[in-house]
XYZ file of N, CA and C in Angstrom:
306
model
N 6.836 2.165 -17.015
C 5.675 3.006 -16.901
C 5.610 3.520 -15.465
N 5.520 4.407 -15.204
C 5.652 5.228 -13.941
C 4.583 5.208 -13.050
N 3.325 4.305 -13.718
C 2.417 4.635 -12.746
C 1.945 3.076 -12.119
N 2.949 2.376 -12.871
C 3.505 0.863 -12.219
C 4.500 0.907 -10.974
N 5.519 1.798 -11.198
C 6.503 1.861 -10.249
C 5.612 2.689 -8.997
N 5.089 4.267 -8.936
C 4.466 4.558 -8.230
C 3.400 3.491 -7.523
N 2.682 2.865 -7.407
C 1.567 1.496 -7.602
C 2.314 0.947 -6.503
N 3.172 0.366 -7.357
C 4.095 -0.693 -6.303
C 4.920 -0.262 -5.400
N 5.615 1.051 -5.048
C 6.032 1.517 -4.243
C 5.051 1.930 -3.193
N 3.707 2.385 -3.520
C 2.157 2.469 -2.442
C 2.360 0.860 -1.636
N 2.167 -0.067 -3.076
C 1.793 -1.374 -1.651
C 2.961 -1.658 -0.872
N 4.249 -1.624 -1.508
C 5.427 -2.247 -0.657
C 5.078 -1.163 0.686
N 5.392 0.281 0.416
C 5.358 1.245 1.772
C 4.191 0.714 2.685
N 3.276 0.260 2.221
C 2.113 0.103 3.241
C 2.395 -1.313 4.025
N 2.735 -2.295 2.965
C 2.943 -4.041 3.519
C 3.972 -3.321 4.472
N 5.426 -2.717 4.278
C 6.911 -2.971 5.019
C 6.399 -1.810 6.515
N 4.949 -1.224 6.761
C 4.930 0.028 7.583
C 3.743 -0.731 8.325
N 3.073 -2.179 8.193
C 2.350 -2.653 8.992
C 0.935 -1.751 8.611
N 0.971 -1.039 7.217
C -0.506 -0.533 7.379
C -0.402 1.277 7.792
N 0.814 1.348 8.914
C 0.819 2.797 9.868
C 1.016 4.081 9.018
N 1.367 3.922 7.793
C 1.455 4.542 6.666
C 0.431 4.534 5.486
N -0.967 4.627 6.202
C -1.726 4.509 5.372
C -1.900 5.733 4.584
N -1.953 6.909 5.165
C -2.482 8.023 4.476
C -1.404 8.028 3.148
N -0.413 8.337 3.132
C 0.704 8.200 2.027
C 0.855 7.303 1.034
N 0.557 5.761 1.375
C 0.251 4.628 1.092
C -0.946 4.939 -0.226
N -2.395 5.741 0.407
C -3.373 5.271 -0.209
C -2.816 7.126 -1.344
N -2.485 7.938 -0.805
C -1.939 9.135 -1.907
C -1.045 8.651 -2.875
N -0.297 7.636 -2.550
C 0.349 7.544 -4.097
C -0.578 6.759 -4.904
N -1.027 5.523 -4.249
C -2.435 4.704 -5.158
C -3.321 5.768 -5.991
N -3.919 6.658 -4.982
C -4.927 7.433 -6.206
C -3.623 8.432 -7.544
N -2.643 8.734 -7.183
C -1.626 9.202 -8.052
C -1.133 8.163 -8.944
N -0.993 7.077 -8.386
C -1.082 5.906 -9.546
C -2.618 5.559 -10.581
N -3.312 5.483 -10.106
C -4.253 5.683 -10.460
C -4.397 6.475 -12.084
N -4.336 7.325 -10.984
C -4.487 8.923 -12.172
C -3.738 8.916 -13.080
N -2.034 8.324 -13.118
C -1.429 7.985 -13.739
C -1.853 7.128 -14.990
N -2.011 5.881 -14.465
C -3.211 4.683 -15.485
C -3.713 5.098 -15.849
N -4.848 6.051 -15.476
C -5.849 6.596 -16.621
C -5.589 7.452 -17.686
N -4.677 8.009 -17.300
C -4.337 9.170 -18.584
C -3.834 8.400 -19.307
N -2.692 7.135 -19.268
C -2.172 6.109 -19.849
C -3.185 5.911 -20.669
N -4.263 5.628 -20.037
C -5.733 4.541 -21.296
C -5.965 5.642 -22.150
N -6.422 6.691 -21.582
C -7.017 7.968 -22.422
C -5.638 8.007 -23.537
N -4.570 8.321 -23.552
C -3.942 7.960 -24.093
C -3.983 7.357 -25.435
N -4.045 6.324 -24.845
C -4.341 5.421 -25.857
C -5.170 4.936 -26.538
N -6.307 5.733 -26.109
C -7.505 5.759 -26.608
C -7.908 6.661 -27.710
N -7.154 7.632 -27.477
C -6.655 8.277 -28.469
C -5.760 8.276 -29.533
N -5.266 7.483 -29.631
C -4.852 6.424 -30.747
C -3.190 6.894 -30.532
N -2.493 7.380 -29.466
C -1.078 7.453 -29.517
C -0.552 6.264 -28.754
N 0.747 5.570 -29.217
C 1.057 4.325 -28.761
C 1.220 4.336 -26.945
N 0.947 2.729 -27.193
C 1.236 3.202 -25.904
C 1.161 0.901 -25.352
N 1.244 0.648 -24.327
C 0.726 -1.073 -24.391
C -0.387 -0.927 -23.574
N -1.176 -2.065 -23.691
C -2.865 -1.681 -22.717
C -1.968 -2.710 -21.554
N -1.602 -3.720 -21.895
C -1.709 -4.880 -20.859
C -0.768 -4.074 -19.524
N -0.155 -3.306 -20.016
C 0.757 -2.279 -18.460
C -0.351 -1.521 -18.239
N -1.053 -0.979 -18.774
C -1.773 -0.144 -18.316
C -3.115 -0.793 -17.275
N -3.390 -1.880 -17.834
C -4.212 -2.652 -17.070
C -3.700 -2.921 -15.709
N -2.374 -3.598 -16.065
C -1.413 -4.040 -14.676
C -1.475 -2.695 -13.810
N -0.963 -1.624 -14.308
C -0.769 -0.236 -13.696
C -2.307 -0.109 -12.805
N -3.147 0.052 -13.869
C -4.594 -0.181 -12.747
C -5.069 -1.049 -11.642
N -4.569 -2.068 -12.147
C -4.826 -3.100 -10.974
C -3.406 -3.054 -10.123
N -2.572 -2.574 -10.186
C -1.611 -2.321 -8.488
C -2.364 -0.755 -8.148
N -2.908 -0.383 -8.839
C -3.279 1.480 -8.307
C -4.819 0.767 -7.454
N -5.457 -0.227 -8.072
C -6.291 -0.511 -7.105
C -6.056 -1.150 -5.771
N -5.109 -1.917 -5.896
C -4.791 -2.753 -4.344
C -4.163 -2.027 -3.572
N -3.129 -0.649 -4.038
C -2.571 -0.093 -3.279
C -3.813 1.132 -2.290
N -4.688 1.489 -3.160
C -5.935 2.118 -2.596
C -6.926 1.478 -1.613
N -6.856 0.030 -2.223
C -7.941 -0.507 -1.262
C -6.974 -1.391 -0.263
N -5.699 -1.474 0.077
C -5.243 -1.250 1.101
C -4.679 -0.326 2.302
N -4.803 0.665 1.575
C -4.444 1.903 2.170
C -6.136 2.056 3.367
N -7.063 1.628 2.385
C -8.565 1.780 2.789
C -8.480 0.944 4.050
N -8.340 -0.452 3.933
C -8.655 -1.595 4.976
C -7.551 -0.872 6.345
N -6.217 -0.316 5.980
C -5.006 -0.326 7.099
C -5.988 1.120 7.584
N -6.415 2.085 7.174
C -7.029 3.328 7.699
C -7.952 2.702 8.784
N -9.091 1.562 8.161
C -10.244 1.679 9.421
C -9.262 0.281 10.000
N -8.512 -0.361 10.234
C -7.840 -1.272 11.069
C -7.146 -0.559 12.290
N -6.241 0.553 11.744
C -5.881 1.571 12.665
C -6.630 2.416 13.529
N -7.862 3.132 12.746
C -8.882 3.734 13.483
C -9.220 3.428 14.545
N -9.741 1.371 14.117
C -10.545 0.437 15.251
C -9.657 0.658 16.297
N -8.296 0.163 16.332
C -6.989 -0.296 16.564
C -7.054 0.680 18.050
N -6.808 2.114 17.891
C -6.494 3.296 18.200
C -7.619 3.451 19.429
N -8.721 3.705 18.653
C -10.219 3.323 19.375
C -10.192 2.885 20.612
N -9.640 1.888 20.423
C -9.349 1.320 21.475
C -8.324 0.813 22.396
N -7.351 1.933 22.390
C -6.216 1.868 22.942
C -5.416 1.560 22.474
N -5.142 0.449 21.337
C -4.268 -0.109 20.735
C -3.406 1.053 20.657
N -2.008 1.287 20.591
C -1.302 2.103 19.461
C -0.040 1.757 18.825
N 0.997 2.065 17.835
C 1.806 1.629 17.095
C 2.695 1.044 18.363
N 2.884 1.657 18.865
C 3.835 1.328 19.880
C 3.866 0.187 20.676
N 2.151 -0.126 21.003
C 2.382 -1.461 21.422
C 2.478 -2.638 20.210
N 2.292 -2.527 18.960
C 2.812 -3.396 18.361
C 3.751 -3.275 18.026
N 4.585 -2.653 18.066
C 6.152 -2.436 18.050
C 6.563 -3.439 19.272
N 6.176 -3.345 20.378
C 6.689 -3.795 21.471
C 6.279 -5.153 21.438
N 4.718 -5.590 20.701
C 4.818 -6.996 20.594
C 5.476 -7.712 19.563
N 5.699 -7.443 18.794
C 6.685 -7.638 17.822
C 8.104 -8.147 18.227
N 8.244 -6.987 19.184
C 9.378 -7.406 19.186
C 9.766 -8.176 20.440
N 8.888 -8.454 21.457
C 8.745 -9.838 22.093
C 8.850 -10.709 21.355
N 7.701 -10.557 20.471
C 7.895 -12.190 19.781
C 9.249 -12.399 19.217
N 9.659 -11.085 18.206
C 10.881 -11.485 17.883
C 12.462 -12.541 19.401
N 11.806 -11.681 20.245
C 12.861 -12.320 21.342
C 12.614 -13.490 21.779
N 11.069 -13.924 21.724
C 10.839 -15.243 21.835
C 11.535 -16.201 21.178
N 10.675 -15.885 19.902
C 11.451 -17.080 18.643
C 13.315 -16.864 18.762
N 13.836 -15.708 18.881
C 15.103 -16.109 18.742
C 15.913 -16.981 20.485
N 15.300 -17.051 21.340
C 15.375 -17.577 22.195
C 15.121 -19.025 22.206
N 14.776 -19.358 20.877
C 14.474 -21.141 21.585
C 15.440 -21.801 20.680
């Protein structure tokens, strides 16, 4: 079902991008979304179809949205206040040099 794969390709891009990919992140969620629903309508209309994907399909179209939501105002705050990608890039990858240093 395509609006499972779309879904889950929203949360992986957002988890593997630290969030920095929110806008894209939360555009495929509502496209997943939209996807799921026509799925139900669908099937509500009496052409085959399975509910329990379609449910699943809804519930990754929701987490991928309402993470896209939380990484938008995390970044905002983030930004706000000087934060920017770059310095967590750079702490990151301290730490990475830490831990591989001991």
């Amino acid at each position: 079902m395509l609006s499972i794969v779309v879904g889950a390709t929203a949360v992986a891009l957002l988890l593997l991008s630290a969030g920095t990919a929110f806008f894209l992140g939360g555009l495929l969620g509502v496209a997943a979304g939209g996807l799921g629903l026509s799925a139900r309508r669908r099937l509500q209309a009496g052409q085959p179809g399975r509910p329990r994907q379609i449910r699943v399909a809804l519930i990754i179209a929701g987490v991928a949205v309402s993470l896209a939501l939380v990484a938008a105002v995390t970044w905002t705050v983030l930004e706000a206040n000087g934060i920017t990608r770059t310095d967590l890039q750079q702490a990151l990858e301290r730490e990475r040099d830490r831990l591989q240093s001991r």
